Amino acid sequence: MNASDTYALAVHAGAGNDIPGEAPPGTEDERRSALLAALREGEAILQAGRTAVDAVVHAVVALEDCPLFNAGKGSVLAADGTVEMDASVMDGATGRAGGVSTVTTLRNPVLAAQAILRHSPHAILCGPGAETFAAAHGLAREDNAWFRTPHRIDQLRRAKERGAGQERESTGTVGAVARDRLGNLAAATSTGGMTNKALGRVSDSSIPGAGVWARNGIVAVSCTGTGDDFIRNATAYEIEALVAHRGRGLAEACNEALQRIAAQAGNGGVIAVDAGGAIAAVRAADHMAWASVREGEDPASGLGSAGPVRYETGAGA
Ligand code: ASP
């Protein structure tokens, strides 16, 4: 098999800094197994010869369905105690992208993003319009209370007791990047956003160029972090620009874009795959949860919680 015919896939479940007194739900083992299970879901799609877009969407659905992560069921709560979710997907083969923002009833926001990519003339829909569009395409809905777990209810209470503004824990938002056997690149991201955020706040996770990006021949990127900074810096697109126009290597480009965020007092991480199937998982934060696989190789994973490492390169980069 030619290296150019092989697939590559990476998933993440967030990156960030510790908040004293706060820990993500579940154990490290549980989070790692959930990440690896999502990786297998996506890999099965690529093994079957299907597209990079299908693979990233399947992987992200598996992560949204896991209540340990800040996406779909288990999303963090906004200041009023409700859940508002954002998600996006981008197809590097066509340049088409779909995003949803501030949705409150869609069981799998990334499926709504994919429906927009496929069927809408628009790139992003938000709120009730997004929900109506998704329902018209047969997507499942739940009451908002269905998304709220006891962990998230307690977390919001503690944030309010601390007098915190919006805040994010060290892991949670989810995403995936893939290269399929035909060389197509795709990326998807999904989040409940930040704990105690203002209602109506839009995260980078719904915005192509900010929290998601894919272009065949160059790179696919999924971001996690202080999303307002990622929006202001067009971080996902900046990684493409650094690779394509500045000749940076994949991990180097990811690191440079993240260092810009860190210099502005933000934090976070990215996963990326390039046209040759190299994968990078890079963080400028205390923790990052990621897993990756390339065809014919064993999966790799990391929770990035050991030592003072601020820069981490995943398998193949
Ligand atoms: N980027 C997400 C947001 O700003 C949060 C995260 O990645 O943890 O909503």
CSV table of C-alpha atoms and ligand atoms in Angstrom, one decimal:
chain,number,residue,atom,x,y,z
A,1,MET,CA,0.0,0.0,0.0
A,2,ASN,CA,1.3,3.5,-0.9
A,3,ALA,CA,1.7,5.9,2.0
A,4,SER,CA,-0.5,8.2,-0.1
A,5,ASP,CA,-3.4,5.7,0.0
A,6,THR,CA,-3.5,5.4,3.8
A,7,TYR,CA,-5.8,7.0,6.3
A,8,ALA,CA,-5.1,9.0,9.4
A,9,LEU,CA,-7.4,10.1,12.2
A,10,ALA,CA,-7.1,12.0,15.5
A,11,VAL,CA,-9.7,12.9,18.1
A,12,HIS,CA,-9.5,15.2,21.1
A,13,ALA,CA,-11.5,15.9,24.2
A,14,GLY,CA,-10.3,19.3,25.1
A,15,ALA,CA,-7.2,21.1,26.5
A,16,GLY,CA,-7.0,23.6,29.3
A,17,ASN,CA,-5.6,24.6,32.6
A,18,ASP,CA,-6.7,23.4,36.0
A,19,ILE,CA,-9.2,25.4,38.1
A,20,PRO,CA,-8.4,24.8,41.8
A,21,GLY,CA,-11.1,22.6,43.3
A,22,GLU,CA,-12.4,21.4,39.9
A,23,ALA,CA,-11.8,18.1,38.2
A,24,PRO,CA,-13.4,16.8,35.0
A,25,PRO,CA,-16.1,14.1,35.3
A,26,GLY,CA,-15.0,10.4,35.4
A,27,THR,CA,-11.5,9.0,35.8
A,28,GLU,CA,-8.6,9.3,33.4
A,29,ASP,CA,-9.1,5.7,32.4
A,30,GLU,CA,-12.7,6.3,31.6
A,31,ARG,CA,-11.9,9.4,29.6
A,32,ARG,CA,-9.1,7.6,27.7
A,33,SER,CA,-11.3,4.6,26.9
A,34,ALA,CA,-14.1,6.9,25.6
A,35,LEU,CA,-11.5,8.7,23.4
A,36,LEU,CA,-10.2,5.4,22.0
A,37,ALA,CA,-13.8,4.1,21.4
A,38,ALA,CA,-14.5,7.3,19.4
A,39,LEU,CA,-11.3,6.8,17.5
A,40,ARG,CA,-12.4,3.3,16.6
A,41,GLU,CA,-15.8,4.5,15.4
A,42,GLY,CA,-14.1,7.0,13.1
A,43,GLU,CA,-11.4,4.5,12.0
A,44,ALA,CA,-14.1,1.9,11.0
A,45,ILE,CA,-15.5,4.5,8.6
A,46,LEU,CA,-12.1,5.1,7.0
A,47,GLN,CA,-11.4,1.3,6.9
A,48,ALA,CA,-14.6,0.9,4.9
A,49,GLY,CA,-13.3,3.4,2.4
A,50,ARG,CA,-15.7,6.2,3.3
A,51,THR,CA,-14.9,9.8,3.4
A,52,ALA,CA,-12.9,11.9,5.9
A,53,VAL,CA,-16.1,13.9,6.6
A,54,ASP,CA,-18.0,10.8,7.5
A,55,ALA,CA,-15.2,9.7,9.8
A,56,VAL,CA,-14.9,12.9,11.8
A,57,VAL,CA,-18.6,13.2,12.2
A,58,HIS,CA,-18.9,9.6,13.4
A,59,ALA,CA,-16.1,10.1,15.9
A,60,VAL,CA,-17.6,13.4,17.2
A,61,VAL,CA,-21.0,11.8,17.6
A,62,ALA,CA,-19.5,9.1,19.8
A,63,LEU,CA,-17.8,11.8,21.9
A,64,GLU,CA,-21.0,13.9,22.1
A,65,ASP,CA,-22.9,10.8,23.3
A,66,CYS,CA,-20.4,10.3,26.1
A,67,PRO,CA,-21.6,12.3,29.2
A,68,LEU,CA,-18.0,12.7,30.4
A,69,PHE,CA,-17.3,15.4,27.8
A,70,ASN,CA,-18.4,18.9,27.3
A,71,ALA,CA,-20.4,18.3,24.1
A,72,GLY,CA,-23.9,16.9,23.6
A,73,LYS,CA,-25.1,15.2,26.8
A,74,GLY,CA,-22.8,16.4,29.6
A,75,SER,CA,-22.3,19.9,28.2
A,76,VAL,CA,-21.4,22.6,30.7
A,77,LEU,CA,-24.1,25.0,31.8
A,78,ALA,CA,-24.6,28.6,30.9
A,79,ALA,CA,-25.2,31.3,33.6
A,80,ASP,CA,-28.9,30.5,33.7
A,81,GLY,CA,-28.4,26.8,34.2
A,82,THR,CA,-29.3,25.8,30.7
A,83,VAL,CA,-27.2,24.1,28.0
A,84,GLU,CA,-26.4,25.9,24.7
A,85,MET,CA,-24.2,24.0,22.3
A,86,ASP,CA,-22.1,24.8,19.2
A,87,ALA,CA,-20.6,22.5,16.6
A,88,SER,CA,-19.0,22.6,13.1
A,89,VAL,CA,-17.7,20.4,10.4
A,90,MET,CA,-15.6,21.3,7.3
A,91,ASP,CA,-14.9,19.3,4.2
A,92,GLY,CA,-11.4,20.0,2.7
A,93,ALA,CA,-12.4,18.5,-0.6
A,94,THR,CA,-15.1,21.0,-1.4
A,95,GLY,CA,-14.3,23.9,1.0
A,96,ARG,CA,-17.9,23.6,2.3
A,97,ALA,CA,-18.5,24.0,6.0
A,98,GLY,CA,-21.5,23.8,8.4
A,99,GLY,CA,-21.8,25.2,11.8
A,100,VAL,CA,-24.5,25.4,14.5
A,101,SER,CA,-24.5,27.8,17.4
A,102,THR,CA,-26.5,28.2,20.7
A,103,VAL,CA,-28.7,25.1,20.0
A,104,THR,CA,-30.5,23.8,23.0
A,105,THR,CA,-32.3,20.6,21.9
A,106,LEU,CA,-30.2,18.9,19.3
A,107,ARG,CA,-29.1,15.5,20.6
A,108,ASN,CA,-26.0,15.6,18.3
A,109,PRO,CA,-25.1,19.1,17.2
A,110,VAL,CA,-22.4,17.9,14.9
A,111,LEU,CA,-25.1,16.1,12.8
A,112,ALA,CA,-26.9,19.4,12.4
A,113,ALA,CA,-23.6,21.0,11.3
A,114,GLN,CA,-23.2,18.2,8.7
A,115,ALA,CA,-26.8,18.7,7.5
A,116,ILE,CA,-26.0,22.4,7.0
A,117,LEU,CA,-22.8,21.5,5.1
A,118,ARG,CA,-24.8,19.2,2.8
A,119,HIS,CA,-28.1,21.0,2.4
A,120,SER,CA,-28.0,24.6,3.3
A,121,PRO,CA,-26.8,27.6,1.3
A,122,HIS,CA,-25.6,29.1,4.6
A,123,ALA,CA,-22.5,28.3,6.6
A,124,ILE,CA,-23.8,28.7,10.1
A,125,LEU,CA,-27.3,28.6,11.7
A,126,CYS,CA,-28.0,29.5,15.3
A,127,GLY,CA,-30.7,29.1,17.9
A,128,PRO,CA,-34.3,28.2,16.9
A,129,GLY,CA,-33.6,28.4,13.2
A,130,ALA,CA,-30.8,25.8,13.5
A,131,GLU,CA,-33.1,23.5,15.5
A,132,THR,CA,-36.0,23.8,13.0
A,133,PHE,CA,-33.6,23.1,10.1
A,134,ALA,CA,-32.2,20.1,11.9
A,135,ALA,CA,-35.6,18.7,12.7
A,136,ALA,CA,-36.6,19.1,9.1
A,137,HIS,CA,-33.7,16.8,8.3
A,138,GLY,CA,-34.9,14.2,10.7
A,139,LEU,CA,-32.4,14.8,13.5
A,140,ALA,CA,-33.2,13.8,17.1
A,141,ARG,CA,-34.1,16.4,19.7
A,142,GLU,CA,-34.2,16.2,23.5
A,143,ASP,CA,-35.5,18.4,26.3
A,144,ASN,CA,-32.8,20.7,27.5
A,145,ALA,CA,-32.8,19.0,30.9
A,146,TRP,CA,-31.7,15.7,29.2
A,147,PHE,CA,-28.3,17.3,28.5
A,148,ARG,CA,-27.7,18.4,32.1
A,149,THR,CA,-25.7,16.0,34.3
A,150,PRO,CA,-25.4,16.3,38.1
A,151,HIS,CA,-21.6,17.0,37.7
A,152,ARG,CA,-22.4,20.1,35.5
A,153,ILE,CA,-25.1,21.3,37.9
A,154,ASP,CA,-22.6,21.2,40.8
A,155,GLN,CA,-19.9,22.8,38.6
A,156,LEU,CA,-22.1,25.8,37.8
A,157,ARG,CA,-23.0,26.2,41.5
A,158,ARG,CA,-19.4,26.2,42.5
A,159,ALA,CA,-18.5,28.7,39.8
A,160,LYS,CA,-21.2,31.1,41.0
A,161,GLU,CA,-20.0,30.6,44.6
A,162,ARG,CA,-16.5,31.6,43.5
A,163,GLY,CA,-17.9,34.6,41.8
A,164,ALA,CA,-16.3,33.4,38.6
A,165,GLY,CA,-17.1,34.8,35.2
A,166,GLN,CA,-17.2,32.3,32.3
A,167,GLU,CA,-14.6,29.6,32.9
A,168,ARG,CA,-13.4,26.4,31.4
A,169,GLU,CA,-12.1,23.2,32.9
A,170,SER,CA,-9.0,21.4,31.7
A,171,THR,CA,-10.8,19.1,29.3
A,172,GLY,CA,-14.1,18.6,27.6
A,173,THR,CA,-14.7,20.1,24.2
A,174,VAL,CA,-14.4,17.4,21.5
A,175,GLY,CA,-13.2,17.3,17.9
A,176,ALA,CA,-11.7,15.1,15.2
A,177,VAL,CA,-9.5,15.5,12.1
A,178,ALA,CA,-9.1,12.9,9.3
A,179,ARG,CA,-7.4,12.1,6.0
A,180,ASP,CA,-9.2,9.4,4.1
A,181,ARG,CA,-7.6,7.0,1.6
A,182,LEU,CA,-8.2,9.3,-1.3
A,183,GLY,CA,-6.4,12.1,0.5
A,184,ASN,CA,-9.4,14.2,1.5
A,185,LEU,CA,-9.1,16.1,4.7
A,186,ALA,CA,-11.9,17.0,7.1
A,187,ALA,CA,-12.4,18.4,10.6
A,188,ALA,CA,-15.2,18.6,13.2
A,189,THR,CA,-15.5,20.3,16.6
A,190,SER,CA,-18.4,20.3,19.2
A,191,THR,CA,-18.8,22.0,22.6
A,192,GLY,CA,-21.1,23.1,25.3
A,193,GLY,CA,-18.8,26.1,25.6
A,194,MET,CA,-17.8,27.6,28.9
A,195,THR,CA,-19.4,27.2,32.3
A,196,ASN,CA,-21.4,30.2,33.5
A,197,LYS,CA,-21.2,31.8,30.0
A,198,ALA,CA,-23.6,34.5,29.0
A,199,LEU,CA,-26.7,33.2,27.1
A,200,GLY,CA,-26.2,33.6,23.4
A,201,ARG,CA,-22.4,33.5,23.6
A,202,VAL,CA,-21.0,32.0,20.4
A,203,SER,CA,-17.8,29.8,20.6
A,204,ASP,CA,-15.0,29.2,18.2
A,205,SER,CA,-16.3,25.6,17.9
A,206,SER,CA,-19.0,26.7,15.5
A,207,ILE,CA,-16.9,28.9,13.3
A,208,PRO,CA,-14.8,27.7,10.3
A,209,GLY,CA,-11.4,29.4,10.5
A,210,ALA,CA,-11.6,29.8,14.3
A,211,GLY,CA,-12.2,26.3,15.9
A,212,VAL,CA,-12.3,24.2,12.8
A,213,TRP,CA,-10.7,24.2,9.3
A,214,ALA,CA,-9.9,21.8,6.5
A,215,ARG,CA,-8.4,22.2,3.0
A,216,ASN,CA,-7.3,19.3,0.8
A,217,GLY,CA,-3.6,19.3,0.1
A,218,ILE,CA,-2.8,21.4,3.2
A,219,VAL,CA,-4.3,20.7,6.6
A,220,ALA,CA,-7.3,19.9,8.7
A,221,VAL,CA,-7.5,21.4,12.3
A,222,SER,CA,-9.8,21.1,15.3
A,223,CYS,CA,-9.3,23.5,18.2
A,224,THR,CA,-10.1,23.6,21.9
A,225,GLY,CA,-9.4,26.4,24.3
A,226,THR,CA,-10.4,29.9,25.3
A,227,GLY,CA,-12.7,30.2,22.3
A,228,ASP,CA,-13.1,34.0,22.2
A,229,ASP,CA,-9.3,34.2,21.7
A,230,PHE,CA,-9.4,31.6,18.9
A,231,ILE,CA,-12.1,33.6,17.2
A,232,ARG,CA,-10.1,36.9,17.5
A,233,ASN,CA,-7.0,35.1,16.1
A,234,ALA,CA,-8.6,32.9,13.4
A,235,THR,CA,-6.5,30.2,14.9
A,236,ALA,CA,-7.6,27.2,12.8
A,237,TYR,CA,-7.1,29.1,9.6
A,238,GLU,CA,-3.8,30.6,10.8
A,239,ILE,CA,-2.4,27.1,11.1
A,240,GLU,CA,-3.1,26.6,7.4
A,241,ALA,CA,-1.5,29.9,6.6
A,242,LEU,CA,1.6,29.1,8.5
A,243,VAL,CA,1.9,25.7,6.7
A,244,ALA,CA,1.0,27.0,3.3
A,245,HIS,CA,2.6,30.4,3.2
A,246,ARG,CA,5.4,30.3,5.8
A,247,GLY,CA,6.5,26.7,5.1
A,248,ARG,CA,6.2,25.7,8.8
A,249,GLY,CA,6.0,22.0,9.7
A,250,LEU,CA,2.6,20.8,11.0
A,251,ALA,CA,3.4,20.7,14.8
A,252,GLU,CA,5.5,23.9,14.5
A,253,ALA,CA,2.6,25.7,12.9
A,254,CYS,CA,0.2,24.5,15.6
A,255,ASN,CA,2.6,25.6,18.3
A,256,GLU,CA,3.1,29.0,16.8
A,257,ALA,CA,-0.6,29.7,16.5
A,258,LEU,CA,-1.1,28.5,20.1
A,259,GLN,CA,1.7,30.6,21.4
A,260,ARG,CA,-0.1,33.7,20.0
A,261,ILE,CA,-3.1,32.6,22.1
A,262,ALA,CA,-0.9,32.1,25.2
A,263,ALA,CA,0.7,35.5,24.7
A,264,GLN,CA,-2.8,37.0,25.0
A,265,ALA,CA,-3.4,35.1,28.3
A,266,GLY,CA,-5.5,32.4,26.6
A,267,ASN,CA,-4.8,28.6,26.5
A,268,GLY,CA,-5.8,25.5,24.6
A,269,GLY,CA,-4.8,22.9,22.1
A,270,VAL,CA,-5.2,21.7,18.6
A,271,ILE,CA,-5.2,18.4,16.7
A,272,ALA,CA,-4.2,18.6,13.0
A,273,VAL,CA,-3.5,16.3,10.1
A,274,ASP,CA,-1.7,17.2,6.9
A,275,ALA,CA,-1.9,16.1,3.3
A,276,GLY,CA,0.6,13.4,3.9
A,277,GLY,CA,-1.2,12.0,6.9
A,278,ALA,CA,1.1,13.4,9.6
A,279,ILE,CA,-0.7,14.1,12.8
A,280,ALA,CA,0.0,16.7,15.5
A,281,ALA,CA,-1.6,17.1,18.9
A,282,VAL,CA,-0.2,20.3,20.4
A,283,ARG,CA,-1.2,22.2,23.6
A,284,ALA,CA,-0.4,25.4,25.3
A,285,ALA,CA,-2.2,24.3,28.5
A,286,ASP,CA,-1.8,22.0,31.5
A,287,HIS,CA,-3.8,19.2,30.0
A,288,MET,CA,-4.9,17.8,26.6
A,289,ALA,CA,-6.8,14.6,25.9
A,290,TRP,CA,-6.2,13.2,22.5
A,291,ALA,CA,-5.9,9.9,20.5
A,292,SER,CA,-4.7,9.2,17.0
A,293,VAL,CA,-4.2,6.4,14.6
A,294,ARG,CA,-2.6,6.0,11.2
A,295,GLU,CA,-3.4,3.0,8.9
A,296,GLY,CA,-1.1,0.1,9.7
A,297,GLU,CA,0.0,1.6,13.0
A,298,ASP,CA,-1.1,1.2,16.6
A,299,PRO,CA,-3.2,3.9,18.1
A,300,ALA,CA,-1.5,6.6,20.3
A,301,SER,CA,-3.2,8.6,23.0
A,302,GLY,CA,-2.3,11.1,25.7
A,303,LEU,CA,-4.1,12.9,28.5
A,304,GLY,CA,-1.2,15.4,28.7
A,305,SER,CA,-1.3,15.7,32.5
A,306,ALA,CA,2.3,14.8,33.4
A,307,GLY,CA,4.9,17.4,34.1
A,308,PRO,CA,5.2,21.0,32.9
A,309,VAL,CA,5.1,20.1,29.2
A,310,ARG,CA,3.4,22.9,27.2
A,311,TYR,CA,4.1,21.5,23.8
A,312,GLU,CA,3.2,18.0,22.8
A,313,THR,CA,3.5,16.3,19.5
A,314,GLY,CA,1.3,13.3,18.7
A,315,ALA,CA,2.1,10.2,16.6
A,316,GLY,CA,3.4,10.8,13.1
A,317,ALA,CA,4.2,14.5,13.4
B,1,ASP,N1,-13.4,26.5,22.7
B,1,ASP,C1,-14.6,26.2,23.5
B,1,ASP,C2,-15.4,27.5,23.7
B,1,ASP,O1,-14.8,28.6,23.8
B,1,ASP,C3,-14.3,25.7,24.9
B,1,ASP,C4,-13.2,24.6,25.0
B,1,ASP,O2,-12.6,24.3,24.0
B,1,ASP,O3,-13.1,24.0,26.1
B,1,ASP,O4,-16.5,27.5,24.0
